[in-house]
XYZ file of C-alpha atoms in Angstrom:
585
model
C 46.280 -9.648 -42.047
C 45.529 -7.972 -38.718
C 42.637 -6.077 -40.298
C 41.198 -9.340 -41.656
C 41.364 -10.958 -38.206
C 39.680 -7.905 -36.666
C 36.837 -8.010 -39.222
C 36.298 -11.759 -38.637
C 36.162 -11.296 -34.872
C 33.697 -8.433 -35.252
C 31.413 -10.495 -37.489
C 31.615 -13.428 -35.074
C 30.622 -11.217 -32.117
C 27.733 -9.674 -34.060
C 26.507 -13.143 -34.999
C 26.714 -14.357 -31.371
C 24.845 -11.283 -30.183
C 22.161 -11.668 -32.852
C 21.479 -15.221 -31.702
C 20.270 -14.043 -28.255
C 16.477 -13.768 -28.349
C 13.933 -12.957 -25.661
C 10.249 -13.295 -26.493
C 6.878 -12.945 -24.762
C 3.925 -15.203 -25.586
C 0.352 -15.313 -24.235
C -1.905 -18.370 -24.200
C -4.768 -16.262 -25.632
C -5.204 -12.944 -27.371
C -8.906 -12.634 -26.499
C -10.525 -13.723 -23.236
C -13.420 -12.791 -20.901
C -13.010 -10.506 -17.903
C -11.608 -12.274 -14.787
C -10.473 -15.391 -16.716
C -6.898 -16.619 -16.204
C -4.256 -15.959 -18.879
C -0.845 -17.630 -19.168
C 2.092 -15.401 -20.148
C 5.559 -16.871 -20.922
C 8.809 -14.867 -21.150
C 11.527 -16.978 -22.825
C 15.235 -16.304 -23.499
C 17.561 -18.677 -25.290
C 20.468 -17.905 -22.926
C 21.163 -18.268 -19.216
C 20.320 -14.692 -18.287
C 19.864 -13.301 -14.792
C 18.182 -10.442 -12.886
C 14.837 -10.915 -14.646
C 12.489 -7.904 -14.350
C 8.818 -8.591 -15.221
C 6.414 -5.949 -16.560
C 4.102 -4.086 -14.192
C 0.970 -6.204 -14.652
C -1.164 -4.013 -12.357
C -0.357 -0.936 -14.436
C -1.461 -2.892 -17.521
C -4.818 -3.810 -15.922
C -3.975 -7.350 -14.713
C -3.583 -8.967 -11.309
C -1.098 -11.801 -10.756
C -2.787 -15.142 -10.070
C 0.473 -17.090 -9.688
C 4.094 -16.903 -10.726
C 6.782 -16.478 -11.650
C 7.479 -20.170 -12.310
C 10.980 -20.603 -13.736
C 11.817 -23.515 -16.037
C 14.935 -24.422 -18.043
C 15.035 -26.659 -21.136
C 18.212 -28.003 -22.757
C 18.301 -30.241 -25.845
C 21.205 -31.853 -27.723
C 20.570 -33.067 -31.265
C 23.426 -34.323 -33.475
C 26.002 -32.589 -31.310
C 24.205 -29.215 -31.367
C 22.572 -27.934 -28.204
C 19.696 -25.541 -27.568
C 18.957 -23.728 -24.314
C 15.742 -21.937 -23.179
C 14.899 -20.307 -19.857
C 11.208 -19.466 -19.322
C 9.427 -17.376 -16.695
C 5.692 -18.190 -16.542
C 2.936 -16.054 -15.007
C -0.803 -16.664 -14.655
C -2.629 -13.311 -14.646
C -6.256 -12.167 -14.496
C -7.588 -9.071 -16.348
C -9.377 -6.549 -14.110
C -10.983 -4.353 -16.801
C -12.372 -4.607 -20.309
C -10.822 -3.299 -23.511
C -7.540 -3.755 -25.361
C -4.875 -4.119 -22.661
C -1.123 -3.995 -23.291
C 1.368 -6.093 -21.330
C 4.635 -4.180 -21.535
C 8.104 -5.603 -22.079
C 10.053 -7.740 -19.615
C 13.859 -7.527 -19.403
C 16.782 -9.743 -18.409
C 20.562 -9.316 -18.158
C 23.077 -11.468 -20.018
C 26.795 -10.725 -20.427
C 26.286 -7.188 -19.065
C 23.637 -6.445 -21.703
C 19.899 -5.950 -21.237
C 17.466 -7.846 -23.485
C 13.753 -7.016 -23.688
C 10.653 -8.862 -24.930
C 7.977 -7.650 -27.263
C 4.787 -6.118 -25.841
C 1.530 -8.136 -25.928
C -1.941 -6.803 -26.747
C -4.830 -8.676 -25.112
C -8.520 -8.040 -25.868
C -10.732 -8.463 -22.788
C -14.480 -8.963 -23.301
C -17.460 -9.114 -20.930
C -17.210 -11.520 -17.980
C -18.820 -14.974 -18.202
C -21.919 -15.475 -16.045
C -20.624 -17.363 -12.963
C -23.662 -19.627 -12.978
C -22.776 -20.756 -16.535
C -19.011 -20.952 -16.107
C -17.863 -24.593 -15.805
C -14.909 -23.465 -13.708
C -17.337 -22.429 -10.969
C -19.281 -25.698 -10.758
C -18.747 -27.677 -7.533
C -15.955 -30.194 -8.041
C -17.521 -32.738 -5.699
C -20.460 -32.988 -3.365
C -18.155 -33.121 -0.339
C -16.086 -30.111 -1.301
C -18.686 -27.411 -1.853
C -17.738 -23.898 -0.813
C -20.055 -20.927 -0.545
C -19.218 -17.223 -0.497
C -21.930 -15.236 1.272
C -22.457 -11.500 1.799
C -24.080 -10.943 5.202
C -25.494 -7.562 6.304
C -26.748 -6.442 9.709
C -29.754 -4.509 8.292
C -31.625 -4.657 5.001
C -34.079 -1.796 5.699
C -32.106 1.021 7.392
C -32.629 4.757 7.410
C -30.443 7.131 5.426
C -27.077 7.492 7.235
C -27.778 4.575 9.581
C -24.747 2.223 9.870
C -24.828 -1.267 8.295
C -22.265 -3.987 8.967
C -21.256 -5.946 5.839
C -19.372 -9.238 6.257
C -17.987 -11.410 3.425
C -17.882 -14.984 4.760
C -16.628 -18.230 3.216
C -18.306 -21.548 4.233
C -16.600 -24.888 3.482
C -16.604 -28.532 4.593
C -14.382 -30.000 7.291
C -12.435 -32.153 4.814
C -11.498 -29.165 2.617
C -8.214 -27.325 3.272
C -7.998 -23.697 2.115
C -4.487 -22.935 0.821
C -4.850 -19.453 -0.642
C -7.518 -16.842 -1.397
C -7.171 -14.080 -4.043
C -9.517 -11.209 -4.796
C -10.830 -11.096 -8.371
C -13.434 -8.364 -7.852
C -13.782 -6.588 -4.535
C -17.278 -5.537 -3.407
C -18.235 -1.997 -4.432
C -20.377 0.233 -2.235
C -21.942 2.701 -4.651
C -24.083 5.388 -2.941
C -22.673 4.338 0.437
C -20.064 5.960 2.644
C -17.861 2.969 3.513
C -15.022 2.069 5.860
C -13.278 -1.314 5.605
C -12.435 -2.994 8.916
C -9.113 -4.832 9.062
C -9.431 -8.604 9.429
C -6.372 -9.720 11.362
C -6.477 -13.530 11.509
C -8.350 -15.827 9.135
C -9.221 -18.440 11.769
C -11.932 -20.972 10.742
C -14.853 -21.391 13.130
C -17.349 -24.205 13.464
C -20.848 -23.243 12.377
C -24.051 -24.490 10.712
C -24.915 -23.458 7.158
C -28.021 -24.634 5.292
C -28.615 -27.267 7.969
C -25.116 -28.787 7.775
C -22.206 -28.467 10.159
C -19.190 -26.870 8.469
C -16.389 -24.335 8.899
C -16.500 -20.630 8.107
C -13.973 -17.834 7.864
C -14.529 -14.070 7.657
C -12.657 -12.625 4.653
C -13.735 -8.963 4.709
C -15.663 -6.644 7.024
C -16.938 -3.132 6.366
C -19.230 -0.496 7.863
C -21.348 1.381 5.311
C -23.733 4.337 5.580
C -26.390 4.707 2.826
C -26.359 8.231 1.424
C -29.751 8.244 -0.270
C -33.152 6.583 0.035
C -34.444 3.820 -2.224
C -33.070 0.483 -3.398
C -29.261 0.316 -3.199
C -27.190 -2.710 -4.237
C -23.941 -4.037 -2.766
C -22.116 -5.539 -5.756
C -21.056 -9.238 -5.737
C -17.674 -10.243 -4.360
C -15.616 -12.548 -6.645
C -12.554 -14.438 -5.474
C -10.320 -17.355 -6.449
C -9.730 -20.114 -3.874
C -6.877 -22.631 -3.945
C -7.847 -25.661 -1.867
C -7.123 -29.341 -1.290
C -10.056 -31.774 -1.517
C -10.241 -35.519 -0.802
C -10.255 -37.921 -3.751
C -11.916 -40.783 -1.874
C -8.792 -42.953 -2.119
C -6.378 -43.984 0.611
C -2.644 -44.633 0.693
C -1.183 -47.956 1.858
C -0.779 -46.252 5.248
C -4.544 -45.475 5.429
C -4.002 -41.776 4.780
C -6.560 -39.867 2.706
C -5.276 -38.805 -0.723
C -6.125 -35.216 -1.675
C -5.737 -33.161 -4.822
C -5.250 -29.427 -5.274
C -7.798 -27.406 -7.238
C -8.548 -23.750 -7.949
C -12.171 -22.626 -7.751
C -13.801 -19.256 -8.449
C -16.608 -18.187 -6.111
C -19.093 -15.335 -6.442
C -21.348 -13.969 -3.714
C -24.891 -13.036 -4.658
C -24.544 -9.428 -3.483
C -27.230 -7.719 -1.408
C -30.100 -5.342 -2.099
C -30.689 -2.739 0.629
C -34.012 -0.866 0.816
C -33.134 2.462 2.445
C -35.869 4.450 4.197
C -35.970 8.218 3.957
C -36.014 10.252 7.165
C -39.514 11.405 8.197
C -40.489 14.983 7.399
C -42.896 15.398 10.308
C -41.180 16.830 13.360
C -37.928 17.599 11.537
C -36.247 20.605 13.267
C -35.177 23.585 11.185
C -31.557 23.259 12.398
C -31.259 19.566 11.410
C -28.105 18.994 9.286
C -28.239 15.221 8.720
C -26.984 13.739 12.008
C -28.259 10.173 12.578
C -27.419 8.249 15.739
C -27.301 8.885 19.472
C -25.381 12.023 20.511
C -24.533 14.486 23.287
C -23.952 18.206 22.729
C -21.716 20.581 24.707
C -20.565 24.226 24.567
C -17.296 24.648 26.503
C -15.676 28.084 27.089
C -11.970 28.200 27.989
C -12.752 30.906 30.623
C -15.660 33.061 31.746
C -13.736 36.086 33.047
C -11.134 37.944 30.975
C -9.542 41.324 30.458
C -10.255 43.597 27.573
C -7.857 42.733 24.710
C -7.666 39.062 25.685
C -9.380 36.238 23.796
C -11.241 33.096 24.784
C -11.923 29.780 23.055
C -15.446 28.423 22.784
C -15.764 24.770 21.712
C -18.991 23.303 20.322
C -18.683 19.517 20.594
C -20.915 16.603 19.552
C -20.029 13.138 20.892
C -21.622 9.696 20.718
C -22.358 6.985 18.146
C -23.497 7.760 14.610
C -22.473 9.317 11.318
C -20.051 11.762 12.958
C -18.133 12.570 9.751
C -21.249 13.133 7.634
C -22.967 16.216 9.077
C -22.171 19.811 10.084
C -22.087 21.282 13.570
C -24.289 24.275 14.438
C -22.871 27.653 13.406
C -22.036 30.089 16.207
C -23.773 33.458 15.748
C -22.888 36.342 18.125
C -23.545 40.067 18.387
C -21.148 42.817 17.287
C -19.692 42.874 20.807
C -17.466 39.981 19.696
C -14.932 39.487 16.942
C -15.298 35.835 15.836
C -12.553 33.958 13.931
C -13.154 30.977 11.658
C -13.379 27.794 13.752
C -10.757 25.029 13.956
C -12.439 21.697 13.190
C -11.414 18.747 15.386
C -12.245 15.060 14.810
C -11.542 12.188 17.204
C -13.504 9.405 15.515
C -12.846 5.663 15.293
C -14.819 3.201 13.171
C -15.191 -0.275 14.696
C -17.507 -2.900 13.216
C -20.516 -1.312 14.970
C -20.022 2.092 13.311
C -18.430 5.476 13.992
C -17.941 6.570 17.592
C -16.072 9.455 19.229
C -16.558 13.199 18.896
C -16.243 16.141 16.494
C -15.861 19.774 17.536
C -15.518 23.341 16.228
C -13.238 25.574 18.311
C -13.943 29.325 17.929
C -11.609 32.113 19.047
C -13.597 35.097 20.394
C -12.257 38.618 21.126
C -14.494 41.090 23.083
C -14.871 44.566 21.582
C -16.041 46.288 24.749
C -15.869 46.058 28.512
C -18.836 44.672 30.388
C -20.913 41.542 30.914
C -22.004 39.642 27.822
C -24.159 36.596 27.230
C -23.351 33.944 24.609
C -26.843 32.720 23.660
C -28.025 29.143 24.182
C -27.042 26.659 21.448
C -29.050 23.681 20.110
C -28.204 20.572 18.088
C -30.754 18.246 16.449
C -30.374 14.656 15.273
C -32.457 11.647 14.240
C -32.460 8.632 16.577
C -33.088 5.368 14.612
C -33.876 3.462 17.818
C -36.856 5.658 18.740
C -37.445 6.631 15.061
C -37.812 10.275 16.066
C -35.930 13.575 16.002
C -34.283 14.807 19.192
C -32.741 18.134 20.162
C -29.978 18.705 22.707
C -29.518 22.239 24.059
C -26.900 23.981 26.186
C -27.806 27.051 28.311
C -26.532 30.569 27.684
C -23.034 31.370 28.945
C -22.227 34.627 30.775
C -18.824 36.195 30.071
C -17.427 39.106 32.097
C -14.884 41.460 30.451
C -12.847 43.536 32.915
C -10.408 46.442 32.533
C -7.238 45.575 30.687
C -4.206 47.094 28.965
C -6.306 48.162 26.031
C -9.081 49.870 28.023
C -8.823 52.649 30.644
C -10.622 52.291 33.961
C -13.303 54.771 32.972
C -14.361 52.800 29.920
C -14.768 54.291 26.443
C -15.301 57.935 27.509
C -15.245 60.631 24.804
C -12.870 63.619 24.812
C -13.454 67.186 23.618
C -12.397 66.462 20.056
C -14.999 63.689 19.670
C -12.491 60.884 19.926
C -12.515 58.292 22.677
C -9.800 58.412 25.317
C -8.680 55.018 24.153
C -8.091 56.367 20.666
C -6.195 59.367 22.084
C -3.957 57.034 24.116
C -3.339 54.491 21.374
C -2.876 56.553 18.181
C 0.125 58.906 18.046
C 0.390 61.891 15.655
C 1.922 61.258 12.247
C 5.590 62.267 12.123
C 6.463 64.779 9.381
C 10.289 64.631 9.453
C 12.833 61.860 8.874
C 16.108 61.315 10.738
C 18.745 59.509 8.623
C 21.658 57.716 10.283
C 24.836 56.848 8.361
C 25.894 53.156 8.625
C 29.545 52.119 8.424
C 30.013 49.686 5.521
C 33.088 48.159 3.839
C 33.491 47.553 0.117
C 33.335 43.928 -1.099
C 36.178 44.566 -3.582
C 39.431 43.894 -1.726
C 37.804 42.203 1.254
C 38.844 38.821 2.683
C 35.760 37.129 1.218
C 36.635 38.579 -2.207
C 40.107 36.971 -2.233
C 38.752 33.627 -0.911
C 36.207 33.438 -3.734
C 38.902 34.492 -6.227
C 41.340 31.696 -5.230
C 38.729 28.965 -4.664
C 38.291 27.956 -8.386
C 42.062 27.446 -8.762
C 42.116 25.192 -5.686
C 39.261 23.154 -7.168
C 41.201 22.250 -10.367
C 43.526 19.613 -8.783
C 40.611 18.189 -6.836
C 38.635 17.832 -10.080
C 41.617 16.167 -11.824
C 42.018 13.697 -8.944
C 38.318 12.910 -9.059
C 38.352 12.266 -12.807
C 41.456 10.042 -12.475
C 39.807 8.021 -9.701
C 36.610 7.698 -11.710
C 38.527 6.465 -14.779
C 40.288 3.836 -12.663
C 36.963 2.654 -11.273
C 35.413 2.416 -14.742
C 38.406 0.412 -15.998
C 37.985 -2.119 -13.155
C 35.316 -4.259 -14.905
C 35.585 -7.163 -12.468
C 35.396 -4.887 -9.429
C 32.344 -3.074 -10.806
C 30.634 -6.391 -11.431
C 31.255 -7.414 -7.810
C 29.936 -4.075 -6.547
C 26.817 -4.428 -8.700
C 26.224 -7.951 -7.351
C 26.663 -6.724 -3.750
C 24.124 -3.976 -4.383
C 21.698 -6.520 -5.840
C 22.098 -8.714 -2.728
C 20.869 -5.850 -0.537
C 18.108 -4.965 -3.026
C 16.709 -8.504 -3.219
C 16.971 -9.037 0.559
C 14.875 -5.900 1.056
C 12.395 -7.166 -1.553
C 12.189 -10.520 0.262
C 11.498 -8.742 3.550
C 8.662 -6.768 1.949
C 7.111 -10.013 0.670
C 7.194 -12.041 3.905
C 3.433 -12.564 3.588
C 3.630 -13.753 -0.043
C 5.396 -17.072 -0.487
C 6.379 -17.089 -4.173
C 7.689 -13.491 -4.494
C 9.573 -13.992 -1.200
C 11.463 -17.114 -2.314
C 12.171 -15.682 -5.791
C 13.771 -12.578 -4.230
C 15.648 -14.619 -1.608
C 17.057 -16.952 -4.267
C 18.202 -13.982 -6.392
C 19.927 -12.456 -3.326
C 21.846 -15.706 -2.680
C 22.822 -16.090 -6.358
C 24.200 -12.538 -6.506
C 26.104 -13.150 -3.259
C 27.797 -16.154 -4.883
C 28.581 -14.053 -7.963
C 30.264 -11.398 -5.811
C 32.215 -13.729 -3.505
C 32.994 -16.722 -5.708
C 32.792 -15.028 -9.143
C 30.362 -17.684 -10.326
C 27.772 -17.329 -13.068
C 24.292 -18.804 -12.588
C 24.979 -21.698 -14.966
C 28.044 -22.720 -12.884
C 26.272 -22.796 -9.513
C 26.259 -26.483 -8.608
C 26.246 -27.455 -4.953
C 29.601 -29.244 -5.186
C 31.247 -26.264 -6.878
C 29.888 -23.879 -4.235
C 31.114 -26.150 -1.430
C 34.633 -26.478 -2.884
C 35.080 -22.759 -3.629
C 33.839 -21.730 -0.184
C 36.231 -24.240 1.398
C 39.110 -22.686 -0.572
C 38.152 -19.299 0.905
C 38.332 -20.733 4.465
C 34.564 -20.637 5.072
C 33.324 -22.638 8.061
C 32.096 -26.100 6.980
C 28.951 -25.915 9.136
C 28.043 -22.482 7.738
C 28.569 -23.748 4.167
C 26.331 -26.767 4.845
C 23.608 -24.479 6.229
C 23.924 -22.207 3.167
C 23.471 -25.114 0.730
C 20.573 -26.427 2.805
C 18.924 -22.980 2.542
C 19.317 -23.044 -1.266
C 17.529 -26.417 -1.307
C 14.768 -24.981 0.931
C 14.220 -22.105 -1.514
C 13.951 -24.466 -4.497
C 11.526 -26.751 -2.639
C 9.417 -24.090 -0.882
C 8.480 -22.293 -4.116
C 6.440 -25.309 -5.197
C 5.249 -26.600 -1.810
C 3.100 -25.091 0.973
C 4.996 -22.981 3.532
C 3.826 -21.384 6.737
C 4.480 -17.778 7.729
C 6.753 -19.015 10.517
C 8.844 -21.059 8.054
C 9.194 -18.067 5.714
C 10.330 -15.825 8.581
C 12.806 -18.509 9.726
C 14.277 -18.823 6.214
C 14.681 -15.029 5.980
C 16.423 -14.769 9.369
C 18.676 -17.722 8.470
C 19.625 -16.111 5.138
C 20.586 -12.803 6.796
C 22.665 -14.628 9.419
C 24.456 -16.872 6.912
C 25.239 -14.050 4.480
C 26.669 -11.983 7.352
C 28.827 -14.862 8.616
C 30.097 -15.800 5.143
C 30.895 -12.145 4.412
C 33.270 -12.163 7.395
C 34.730 -15.635 6.742
C 35.437 -15.314 2.991
C 37.924 -12.474 2.621
């Protein structure tokens, strides 16, 4: 009879386990490049700790999500439950892309979805894409690529600015890159844009607002026609509908619009051949040239540093400094290259230098010859050469050189050689060292006894580990506490991204309730939380603030939130979790 009961229970558990399903579904299996795709991950149980696939690794960028929804139905006394996590993603490359599995935890087991294969074809022409047509005449937006020069010389700096123009009655809620501008055949440096503050301006004869989205400094690396690729982005905005509320307030609606800049063609001029110096290495700009010795008087055997430095404005990282060439009176070591260059919006500025270490080979007075550096000045459209005069170095007597110089002795050797090189010794002198045997030493007995002392320690460790593994409830609480810290850290990393921030913050609070109140997600009603916290002697004001924060998280995920509000919610969560940790023992 007992065996029959055991078999029935086993079959019942297998059946219950088999009923748990988690599936992934995409709105399309084939779509053009940069078009939005909806991906749903659904489980028919109230799982927790959802882990999405790495969309970026699969070739997608996240447009929005995750959006969590729960559906429960009761038909003829039988209920169904589904929890769905929805993402909107955008493919960033063509080909057959694979969205890997997502996972979720339920009853201490991990369930995974199937992988999805998506075929991505060529992008739709923005001018023919209905999604890019203006939604209304009063809500037009324009994305423009502006450059400081369209006919520069090779290696002359160009400022590239990506600017968005829009009407006064349009509110920009969010901006996402679909395709960043590419600078093929340019050396480029992006300039950080700190604050996206709209400015009043005039565009195409109309007063409007503008905001700078990206800035870069580029240097063309070859002559001819070069193209800066278009910049594509997705803009979430609120536009007026033309209707008013009963309180005379304008009614707006939220839309998403894709914008594409036209790109820019740059006609790059080659540097003139007439008048080009033989020592020209590609420097373009306005520079100064210096040769700086660390000292001009030294003793034989000592060394000095000679620094060749070019400073000013121009392509400092894109050319070579003159090579130092000296006579055999000097031993010259490979130079140490030094760069102190910053790149503001106007182009590179600062200095680069080569520091040589020189060692004299003789006593006397030596001359380091004059050095020259040539560059092309775009302002005067001519080559210029900066020179530094010769430098005189005096080498005096030192520890490696006798006062009489390098005089020769009778055997043909110099006196310096006679003083420095000793005769080769032909006999060895061995000295016996006192040494003790390892066998029988103190260290020998310590190492011999140590394994026996480790046996009880190992047994105690294994006993403690077995006790910990048997404590299922305690392990679950520890795992929830660890997840609280993990999701709080994730929320802090996403302070600038609203949806990921509130998802992580909500998961941290749910796992805190699991650890302290031993509640599952499906049992977390506000009244239950309030009653259980009261039973654990939590302060009523702190509990009210905690429940208010839960409501803020649920509301803020689907409503606009400022950076200040997000930071306030994070600080409040850390404070409340710390206070409740102390109050609920």
